[in-house]
mmCIF file of the C-alpha atoms, coordinates in Angstrom:
data_MODEL
# 
_entry.id   MODEL 
# 
loop_
_atom_site.group_PDB 
_atom_site.id 
_atom_site.type_symbol 
_atom_site.label_atom_id 
_atom_site.label_alt_id 
_atom_site.label_comp_id 
_atom_site.label_asym_id 
_atom_site.label_entity_id 
_atom_site.label_seq_id 
_atom_site.pdbx_PDB_ins_code 
_atom_site.Cartn_x 
_atom_site.Cartn_y 
_atom_site.Cartn_z 
_atom_site.occupancy 
_atom_site.B_iso_or_equiv 
_atom_site.pdbx_formal_charge 
_atom_site.auth_seq_id 
_atom_site.auth_comp_id 
_atom_site.auth_asym_id 
_atom_site.auth_atom_id 
_atom_site.pdbx_PDB_model_num 
ATOM 1   C CA . UNK A 1 1   ? 17.797  -104.320 -52.958 1.00 0.00 ? 1   UNK A CA 1 
ATOM 2   C CA . UNK A 1 2   ? 20.110  -103.804 -50.202 1.00 0.00 ? 2   UNK A CA 1 
ATOM 3   C CA . UNK A 1 3   ? 22.071  -101.404 -52.077 1.00 0.00 ? 3   UNK A CA 1 
ATOM 4   C CA . UNK A 1 4   ? 19.015  -99.308  -53.165 1.00 0.00 ? 4   UNK A CA 1 
ATOM 5   C CA . UNK A 1 5   ? 18.015  -98.971  -49.827 1.00 0.00 ? 5   UNK A CA 1 
ATOM 6   C CA . UNK A 1 6   ? 21.438  -98.157  -48.453 1.00 0.00 ? 6   UNK A CA 1 
ATOM 7   C CA . UNK A 1 7   ? 22.058  -95.578  -51.122 1.00 0.00 ? 7   UNK A CA 1 
ATOM 8   C CA . UNK A 1 8   ? 18.878  -93.725  -50.707 1.00 0.00 ? 8   UNK A CA 1 
ATOM 9   C CA . UNK A 1 9   ? 18.674  -94.128  -46.870 1.00 0.00 ? 9   UNK A CA 1 
ATOM 10  C CA . UNK A 1 10  ? 22.069  -93.112  -46.442 1.00 0.00 ? 10  UNK A CA 1 
ATOM 11  C CA . UNK A 1 11  ? 22.718  -90.028  -48.820 1.00 0.00 ? 11  UNK A CA 1 
ATOM 12  C CA . UNK A 1 12  ? 20.778  -86.762  -48.468 1.00 0.00 ? 12  UNK A CA 1 
ATOM 13  C CA . UNK A 1 13  ? 17.550  -85.941  -50.215 1.00 0.00 ? 13  UNK A CA 1 
ATOM 14  C CA . UNK A 1 14  ? 18.749  -82.800  -51.551 1.00 0.00 ? 14  UNK A CA 1 
ATOM 15  C CA . UNK A 1 15  ? 21.716  -84.411  -53.245 1.00 0.00 ? 15  UNK A CA 1 
ATOM 16  C CA . UNK A 1 16  ? 19.415  -86.939  -54.810 1.00 0.00 ? 16  UNK A CA 1 
ATOM 17  C CA . UNK A 1 17  ? 17.206  -84.327  -55.872 1.00 0.00 ? 17  UNK A CA 1 
ATOM 18  C CA . UNK A 1 18  ? 20.208  -82.562  -57.660 1.00 0.00 ? 18  UNK A CA 1 
ATOM 19  C CA . UNK A 1 19  ? 21.367  -85.528  -59.220 1.00 0.00 ? 19  UNK A CA 1 
ATOM 20  C CA . UNK A 1 20  ? 17.886  -86.306  -60.878 1.00 0.00 ? 20  UNK A CA 1 
ATOM 21  C CA . UNK A 1 21  ? 17.203  -82.666  -61.677 1.00 0.00 ? 21  UNK A CA 1 
ATOM 22  C CA . UNK A 1 22  ? 20.659  -81.337  -62.792 1.00 0.00 ? 22  UNK A CA 1 
ATOM 23  C CA . UNK A 1 23  ? 22.454  -85.073  -63.665 1.00 0.00 ? 23  UNK A CA 1 
ATOM 24  C CA . UNK A 1 24  ? 19.609  -86.480  -65.496 1.00 0.00 ? 24  UNK A CA 1 
ATOM 25  C CA . UNK A 1 25  ? 19.603  -83.777  -67.816 1.00 0.00 ? 25  UNK A CA 1 
ATOM 26  C CA . UNK A 1 26  ? 22.937  -84.038  -69.130 1.00 0.00 ? 26  UNK A CA 1 
ATOM 27  C CA . UNK A 1 27  ? 21.798  -87.149  -70.851 1.00 0.00 ? 27  UNK A CA 1 
ATOM 28  C CA . UNK A 1 28  ? 19.172  -85.049  -72.799 1.00 0.00 ? 28  UNK A CA 1 
ATOM 29  C CA . UNK A 1 29  ? 19.882  -87.000  -76.127 1.00 0.00 ? 29  UNK A CA 1 
ATOM 30  C CA . UNK A 1 30  ? 19.017  -90.488  -74.440 1.00 0.00 ? 30  UNK A CA 1 
ATOM 31  C CA . UNK A 1 31  ? 15.956  -89.361  -72.830 1.00 0.00 ? 31  UNK A CA 1 
ATOM 32  C CA . UNK A 1 32  ? 14.664  -87.839  -76.106 1.00 0.00 ? 32  UNK A CA 1 
ATOM 33  C CA . UNK A 1 33  ? 15.470  -90.982  -77.948 1.00 0.00 ? 33  UNK A CA 1 
ATOM 34  C CA . UNK A 1 34  ? 13.384  -93.270  -75.613 1.00 0.00 ? 34  UNK A CA 1 
ATOM 35  C CA . UNK A 1 35  ? 10.714  -90.503  -75.404 1.00 0.00 ? 35  UNK A CA 1 
ATOM 36  C CA . UNK A 1 36  ? 11.242  -89.612  -71.668 1.00 0.00 ? 36  UNK A CA 1 
ATOM 37  C CA . UNK A 1 37  ? 12.872  -86.192  -71.844 1.00 0.00 ? 37  UNK A CA 1 
ATOM 38  C CA . UNK A 1 38  ? 9.454   -84.556  -71.367 1.00 0.00 ? 38  UNK A CA 1 
ATOM 39  C CA . UNK A 1 39  ? 9.297   -86.054  -67.816 1.00 0.00 ? 39  UNK A CA 1 
ATOM 40  C CA . UNK A 1 40  ? 13.113  -85.350  -66.795 1.00 0.00 ? 40  UNK A CA 1 
ATOM 41  C CA . UNK A 1 41  ? 12.944  -81.483  -67.981 1.00 0.00 ? 41  UNK A CA 1 
ATOM 42  C CA . UNK A 1 42  ? 10.278  -80.435  -65.516 1.00 0.00 ? 42  UNK A CA 1 
ATOM 43  C CA . UNK A 1 43  ? 11.226  -79.667  -62.123 1.00 0.00 ? 43  UNK A CA 1 
ATOM 44  C CA . UNK A 1 44  ? 8.160   -80.942  -60.900 1.00 0.00 ? 44  UNK A CA 1 
ATOM 45  C CA . UNK A 1 45  ? 8.419   -84.694  -62.124 1.00 0.00 ? 45  UNK A CA 1 
ATOM 46  C CA . UNK A 1 46  ? 12.009  -84.742  -61.329 1.00 0.00 ? 46  UNK A CA 1 
ATOM 47  C CA . UNK A 1 47  ? 11.005  -83.843  -57.794 1.00 0.00 ? 47  UNK A CA 1 
ATOM 48  C CA . UNK A 1 48  ? 8.255   -86.308  -57.526 1.00 0.00 ? 48  UNK A CA 1 
ATOM 49  C CA . UNK A 1 49  ? 10.446  -89.072  -58.996 1.00 0.00 ? 49  UNK A CA 1 
ATOM 50  C CA . UNK A 1 50  ? 13.212  -88.222  -56.413 1.00 0.00 ? 50  UNK A CA 1 
ATOM 51  C CA . UNK A 1 51  ? 10.604  -88.124  -53.388 1.00 0.00 ? 51  UNK A CA 1 
ATOM 52  C CA . UNK A 1 52  ? 9.029   -91.566  -54.636 1.00 0.00 ? 52  UNK A CA 1 
ATOM 53  C CA . UNK A 1 53  ? 12.214  -93.493  -55.013 1.00 0.00 ? 53  UNK A CA 1 
ATOM 54  C CA . UNK A 1 54  ? 13.945  -91.804  -51.606 1.00 0.00 ? 54  UNK A CA 1 
ATOM 55  C CA . UNK A 1 55  ? 10.525  -92.538  -49.612 1.00 0.00 ? 55  UNK A CA 1 
ATOM 56  C CA . UNK A 1 56  ? 10.459  -96.044  -51.398 1.00 0.00 ? 56  UNK A CA 1 
ATOM 57  C CA . UNK A 1 57  ? 13.645  -96.991  -49.783 1.00 0.00 ? 57  UNK A CA 1 
ATOM 58  C CA . UNK A 1 58  ? 12.276  -95.916  -46.339 1.00 0.00 ? 58  UNK A CA 1 
ATOM 59  C CA . UNK A 1 59  ? 9.109   -97.612  -46.588 1.00 0.00 ? 59  UNK A CA 1 
ATOM 60  C CA . UNK A 1 60  ? 11.045  -100.864 -48.049 1.00 0.00 ? 60  UNK A CA 1 
ATOM 61  C CA . UNK A 1 61  ? 13.105  -100.940 -44.754 1.00 0.00 ? 61  UNK A CA 1 
ATOM 62  C CA . UNK A 1 62  ? 9.902   -100.365 -42.785 1.00 0.00 ? 62  UNK A CA 1 
ATOM 63  C CA . UNK A 1 63  ? 8.009   -103.124 -44.314 1.00 0.00 ? 63  UNK A CA 1 
ATOM 64  C CA . UNK A 1 64  ? 10.963  -105.377 -43.874 1.00 0.00 ? 64  UNK A CA 1 
ATOM 65  C CA . UNK A 1 65  ? 11.232  -104.950 -40.487 1.00 0.00 ? 65  UNK A CA 1 
ATOM 66  C CA . UNK A 1 66  ? 7.525   -105.069 -39.896 1.00 0.00 ? 66  UNK A CA 1 
ATOM 67  C CA . UNK A 1 67  ? 7.415   -108.498 -41.428 1.00 0.00 ? 67  UNK A CA 1 
ATOM 68  C CA . UNK A 1 68  ? 10.623  -109.646 -39.352 1.00 0.00 ? 68  UNK A CA 1 
ATOM 69  C CA . UNK A 1 69  ? 8.775   -109.010 -36.225 1.00 0.00 ? 69  UNK A CA 1 
ATOM 70  C CA . UNK A 1 70  ? 6.033   -111.500 -36.932 1.00 0.00 ? 70  UNK A CA 1 
ATOM 71  C CA . UNK A 1 71  ? 6.558   -114.338 -34.777 1.00 0.00 ? 71  UNK A CA 1 
ATOM 72  C CA . UNK A 1 72  ? 7.922   -117.472 -36.543 1.00 0.00 ? 72  UNK A CA 1 
ATOM 73  C CA . UNK A 1 73  ? 4.784   -119.285 -35.254 1.00 0.00 ? 73  UNK A CA 1 
ATOM 74  C CA . UNK A 1 74  ? 2.199   -117.342 -37.177 1.00 0.00 ? 74  UNK A CA 1 
ATOM 75  C CA . UNK A 1 75  ? 4.298   -118.832 -40.372 1.00 0.00 ? 75  UNK A CA 1 
ATOM 76  C CA . UNK A 1 76  ? 4.140   -122.476 -39.014 1.00 0.00 ? 76  UNK A CA 1 
ATOM 77  C CA . UNK A 1 77  ? 0.476   -122.202 -37.885 1.00 0.00 ? 77  UNK A CA 1 
ATOM 78  C CA . UNK A 1 78  ? -0.281  -120.925 -41.640 1.00 0.00 ? 78  UNK A CA 1 
ATOM 79  C CA . UNK A 1 79  ? 1.769   -123.815 -43.067 1.00 0.00 ? 79  UNK A CA 1 
ATOM 80  C CA . UNK A 1 80  ? 0.050   -126.340 -40.621 1.00 0.00 ? 80  UNK A CA 1 
ATOM 81  C CA . UNK A 1 81  ? -3.359  -125.120 -42.158 1.00 0.00 ? 81  UNK A CA 1 
ATOM 82  C CA . UNK A 1 82  ? -2.194  -125.779 -45.797 1.00 0.00 ? 82  UNK A CA 1 
ATOM 83  C CA . UNK A 1 83  ? -1.459  -122.426 -46.621 1.00 0.00 ? 83  UNK A CA 1 
ATOM 84  C CA . UNK A 1 84  ? 0.654   -121.800 -49.383 1.00 0.00 ? 84  UNK A CA 1 
ATOM 85  C CA . UNK A 1 85  ? 3.806   -119.188 -48.906 1.00 0.00 ? 85  UNK A CA 1 
ATOM 86  C CA . UNK A 1 86  ? 2.068   -116.446 -51.039 1.00 0.00 ? 86  UNK A CA 1 
ATOM 87  C CA . UNK A 1 87  ? -1.393  -117.128 -49.398 1.00 0.00 ? 87  UNK A CA 1 
ATOM 88  C CA . UNK A 1 88  ? 0.529   -116.839 -45.828 1.00 0.00 ? 88  UNK A CA 1 
ATOM 89  C CA . UNK A 1 89  ? 1.758   -113.686 -46.813 1.00 0.00 ? 89  UNK A CA 1 
ATOM 90  C CA . UNK A 1 90  ? -1.185  -112.089 -48.172 1.00 0.00 ? 90  UNK A CA 1 
ATOM 91  C CA . UNK A 1 91  ? -3.456  -113.506 -45.414 1.00 0.00 ? 91  UNK A CA 1 
ATOM 92  C CA . UNK A 1 92  ? -1.652  -113.919 -42.158 1.00 0.00 ? 92  UNK A CA 1 
ATOM 93  C CA . UNK A 1 93  ? 1.726   -111.914 -42.151 1.00 0.00 ? 93  UNK A CA 1 
ATOM 94  C CA . UNK A 1 94  ? 1.296   -108.778 -43.842 1.00 0.00 ? 94  UNK A CA 1 
ATOM 95  C CA . UNK A 1 95  ? -2.353  -107.826 -41.971 1.00 0.00 ? 95  UNK A CA 1 
ATOM 96  C CA . UNK A 1 96  ? -0.238  -108.052 -38.809 1.00 0.00 ? 96  UNK A CA 1 
ATOM 97  C CA . UNK A 1 97  ? 2.768   -106.406 -40.410 1.00 0.00 ? 97  UNK A CA 1 
ATOM 98  C CA . UNK A 1 98  ? 0.832   -103.574 -41.781 1.00 0.00 ? 98  UNK A CA 1 
ATOM 99  C CA . UNK A 1 99  ? -0.429  -102.705 -38.353 1.00 0.00 ? 99  UNK A CA 1 
ATOM 100 C CA . UNK A 1 100 ? 3.146   -102.879 -37.169 1.00 0.00 ? 100 UNK A CA 1 
ATOM 101 C CA . UNK A 1 101 ? 4.349   -100.732 -39.906 1.00 0.00 ? 101 UNK A CA 1 
ATOM 102 C CA . UNK A 1 102 ? 1.354   -98.001  -39.971 1.00 0.00 ? 102 UNK A CA 1 
ATOM 103 C CA . UNK A 1 103 ? 3.141   -95.686  -37.301 1.00 0.00 ? 103 UNK A CA 1 
ATOM 104 C CA . UNK A 1 104 ? 6.513   -95.722  -39.114 1.00 0.00 ? 104 UNK A CA 1 
ATOM 105 C CA . UNK A 1 105 ? 4.962   -95.313  -42.404 1.00 0.00 ? 105 UNK A CA 1 
ATOM 106 C CA . UNK A 1 106 ? 2.836   -92.047  -41.300 1.00 0.00 ? 106 UNK A CA 1 
ATOM 107 C CA . UNK A 1 107 ? 5.871   -90.529  -39.685 1.00 0.00 ? 107 UNK A CA 1 
ATOM 108 C CA . UNK A 1 108 ? 7.682   -91.211  -43.238 1.00 0.00 ? 108 UNK A CA 1 
ATOM 109 C CA . UNK A 1 109 ? 4.554   -89.481  -44.739 1.00 0.00 ? 109 UNK A CA 1 
ATOM 110 C CA . UNK A 1 110 ? 5.320   -86.203  -42.459 1.00 0.00 ? 110 UNK A CA 1 
ATOM 111 C CA . UNK A 1 111 ? 8.950   -86.376  -42.933 1.00 0.00 ? 111 UNK A CA 1 
ATOM 112 C CA . UNK A 1 112 ? 8.266   -86.158  -46.977 1.00 0.00 ? 112 UNK A CA 1 
ATOM 113 C CA . UNK A 1 113 ? 5.931   -83.328  -46.269 1.00 0.00 ? 113 UNK A CA 1 
ATOM 114 C CA . UNK A 1 114 ? 8.378   -81.388  -44.341 1.00 0.00 ? 114 UNK A CA 1 
ATOM 115 C CA . UNK A 1 115 ? 11.092  -82.255  -46.863 1.00 0.00 ? 115 UNK A CA 1 
ATOM 116 C CA . UNK A 1 116 ? 9.110   -80.914  -49.597 1.00 0.00 ? 116 UNK A CA 1 
ATOM 117 C CA . UNK A 1 117 ? 10.245  -77.550  -48.983 1.00 0.00 ? 117 UNK A CA 1 
ATOM 118 C CA . UNK A 1 118 ? 13.709  -78.253  -50.694 1.00 0.00 ? 118 UNK A CA 1 
ATOM 119 C CA . UNK A 1 119 ? 12.175  -78.401  -54.094 1.00 0.00 ? 119 UNK A CA 1 
ATOM 120 C CA . UNK A 1 120 ? 12.159  -74.518  -54.094 1.00 0.00 ? 120 UNK A CA 1 
ATOM 121 C CA . UNK A 1 121 ? 15.980  -75.154  -54.734 1.00 0.00 ? 121 UNK A CA 1 
ATOM 122 C CA . UNK A 1 122 ? 15.164  -76.890  -58.389 1.00 0.00 ? 122 UNK A CA 1 
ATOM 123 C CA . UNK A 1 123 ? 12.937  -73.798  -59.423 1.00 0.00 ? 123 UNK A CA 1 
ATOM 124 C CA . UNK A 1 124 ? 9.603   -75.345  -58.020 1.00 0.00 ? 124 UNK A CA 1 
ATOM 125 C CA . UNK A 1 125 ? 7.558   -73.192  -56.301 1.00 0.00 ? 125 UNK A CA 1 
ATOM 126 C CA . UNK A 1 126 ? 6.068   -74.959  -53.447 1.00 0.00 ? 126 UNK A CA 1 
ATOM 127 C CA . UNK A 1 127 ? 5.091   -73.300  -50.170 1.00 0.00 ? 127 UNK A CA 1 
ATOM 128 C CA . UNK A 1 128 ? 8.645   -72.469  -49.285 1.00 0.00 ? 128 UNK A CA 1 
ATOM 129 C CA . UNK A 1 129 ? 9.368   -71.121  -52.833 1.00 0.00 ? 129 UNK A CA 1 
ATOM 130 C CA . UNK A 1 130 ? 6.263   -69.124  -52.517 1.00 0.00 ? 130 UNK A CA 1 
ATOM 131 C CA . UNK A 1 131 ? 7.540   -67.813  -49.063 1.00 0.00 ? 131 UNK A CA 1 
ATOM 132 C CA . UNK A 1 132 ? 11.047  -67.141  -50.346 1.00 0.00 ? 132 UNK A CA 1 
ATOM 133 C CA . UNK A 1 133 ? 9.553   -64.950  -53.216 1.00 0.00 ? 133 UNK A CA 1 
ATOM 134 C CA . UNK A 1 134 ? 7.217   -63.237  -50.683 1.00 0.00 ? 134 UNK A CA 1 
ATOM 135 C CA . UNK A 1 135 ? 10.229  -62.265  -48.190 1.00 0.00 ? 135 UNK A CA 1 
ATOM 136 C CA . UNK A 1 136 ? 12.368  -61.027  -51.242 1.00 0.00 ? 136 UNK A CA 1 
ATOM 137 C CA . UNK A 1 137 ? 9.809   -58.767  -52.051 1.00 0.00 ? 137 UNK A CA 1 
ATOM 138 C CA . UNK A 1 138 ? 8.732   -57.373  -48.902 1.00 0.00 ? 138 UNK A CA 1 
ATOM 139 C CA . UNK A 1 139 ? 11.774  -58.481  -46.421 1.00 0.00 ? 139 UNK A CA 1 
ATOM 140 C CA . UNK A 1 140 ? 9.195   -59.341  -43.612 1.00 0.00 ? 140 UNK A CA 1 
ATOM 141 C CA . UNK A 1 141 ? 10.209  -62.071  -41.724 1.00 0.00 ? 141 UNK A CA 1 
ATOM 142 C CA . UNK A 1 142 ? 6.615   -63.025  -40.220 1.00 0.00 ? 142 UNK A CA 1 
ATOM 143 C CA . UNK A 1 143 ? 6.016   -64.684  -43.673 1.00 0.00 ? 143 UNK A CA 1 
ATOM 144 C CA . UNK A 1 144 ? 8.608   -67.549  -42.810 1.00 0.00 ? 144 UNK A CA 1 
ATOM 145 C CA . UNK A 1 145 ? 6.412   -67.702  -39.444 1.00 0.00 ? 145 UNK A CA 1 
ATOM 146 C CA . UNK A 1 146 ? 3.122   -68.272  -41.472 1.00 0.00 ? 146 UNK A CA 1 
ATOM 147 C CA . UNK A 1 147 ? 4.903   -70.785  -43.668 1.00 0.00 ? 147 UNK A CA 1 
ATOM 148 C CA . UNK A 1 148 ? 6.081   -72.730  -40.278 1.00 0.00 ? 148 UNK A CA 1 
ATOM 149 C CA . UNK A 1 149 ? 2.246   -72.455  -39.361 1.00 0.00 ? 149 UNK A CA 1 
ATOM 150 C CA . UNK A 1 150 ? 1.015   -73.979  -42.553 1.00 0.00 ? 150 UNK A CA 1 
ATOM 151 C CA . UNK A 1 151 ? 3.401   -76.885  -42.256 1.00 0.00 ? 151 UNK A CA 1 
ATOM 152 C CA . UNK A 1 152 ? 2.346   -77.264  -38.610 1.00 0.00 ? 152 UNK A CA 1 
ATOM 153 C CA . UNK A 1 153 ? -1.292  -77.362  -39.446 1.00 0.00 ? 153 UNK A CA 1 
ATOM 154 C CA . UNK A 1 154 ? -0.700  -79.570  -42.609 1.00 0.00 ? 154 UNK A CA 1 
ATOM 155 C CA . UNK A 1 155 ? 1.520   -82.249  -40.144 1.00 0.00 ? 155 UNK A CA 1 
ATOM 156 C CA . UNK A 1 156 ? -1.079  -81.917  -37.298 1.00 0.00 ? 156 UNK A CA 1 
ATOM 157 C CA . UNK A 1 157 ? -4.049  -82.455  -39.786 1.00 0.00 ? 157 UNK A CA 1 
ATOM 158 C CA . UNK A 1 158 ? -1.946  -85.753  -41.267 1.00 0.00 ? 158 UNK A CA 1 
ATOM 159 C CA . UNK A 1 159 ? -0.981  -87.032  -37.350 1.00 0.00 ? 159 UNK A CA 1 
ATOM 160 C CA . UNK A 1 160 ? -4.678  -86.704  -36.491 1.00 0.00 ? 160 UNK A CA 1 
ATOM 161 C CA . UNK A 1 161 ? -5.723  -88.700  -39.217 1.00 0.00 ? 161 UNK A CA 1 
ATOM 162 C CA . UNK A 1 162 ? -3.265  -91.245  -38.926 1.00 0.00 ? 162 UNK A CA 1 
ATOM 163 C CA . UNK A 1 163 ? -4.123  -91.549  -35.315 1.00 0.00 ? 163 UNK A CA 1 
ATOM 164 C CA . UNK A 1 164 ? -7.837  -92.231  -36.034 1.00 0.00 ? 164 UNK A CA 1 
ATOM 165 C CA . UNK A 1 165 ? -6.688  -94.754  -39.128 1.00 0.00 ? 165 UNK A CA 1 
ATOM 166 C CA . UNK A 1 166 ? -4.390  -96.871  -36.543 1.00 0.00 ? 166 UNK A CA 1 
ATOM 167 C CA . UNK A 1 167 ? -7.083  -96.554  -34.045 1.00 0.00 ? 167 UNK A CA 1 
ATOM 168 C CA . UNK A 1 168 ? -9.524  -97.843  -36.354 1.00 0.00 ? 168 UNK A CA 1 
ATOM 169 C CA . UNK A 1 169 ? -7.071  -100.815 -37.854 1.00 0.00 ? 169 UNK A CA 1 
ATOM 170 C CA . UNK A 1 170 ? -6.224  -101.922 -34.414 1.00 0.00 ? 170 UNK A CA 1 
ATOM 171 C CA . UNK A 1 171 ? -9.290  -101.506 -32.566 1.00 0.00 ? 171 UNK A CA 1 
ATOM 172 C CA . UNK A 1 172 ? -9.760  -105.497 -32.339 1.00 0.00 ? 172 UNK A CA 1 
ATOM 173 C CA . UNK A 1 173 ? -6.367  -105.107 -29.967 1.00 0.00 ? 173 UNK A CA 1 
ATOM 174 C CA . UNK A 1 174 ? -7.512  -102.926 -27.778 1.00 0.00 ? 174 UNK A CA 1 
ATOM 175 C CA . UNK A 1 175 ? -8.037  -103.956 -24.013 1.00 0.00 ? 175 UNK A CA 1 
ATOM 176 C CA . UNK A 1 176 ? -11.594 -104.121 -22.892 1.00 0.00 ? 176 UNK A CA 1 
# 
């Protein structure tokens, strides 16, 4: 697990995308033999797979840190009530850890949205790919400004929704 998170957190997302899209394509015969070539030949699926394994590494570290920040007394209290290890994790530790992890998980979601711009480098037309195509046709730099504004609006919407979600889930902790 530590090797997985170290690799995916320590290497650039663009490098990972190229390794999956171009690197896995070199094993076409293998993927055809096991029936997965349909997945690895499409840029959308390669990008989705790359983003998933990348963000999973970051989310694993976020959750690990949140769980480790729960005071040892919570574990001991659950044990004294007779809760088994799985029940302690599910009923006591994870609800508290998820509140602590909520803000970093929201930040990770925003980073993934902004990182989606690199998918245009593997022939996948996302917002930045469409922007590059429009710029190539018109040479109007304001197109990039519009793309930036669209990203800004998307991020702001997610940030506001995430703030409300965090406020709702932690309302029991608010000072009265």
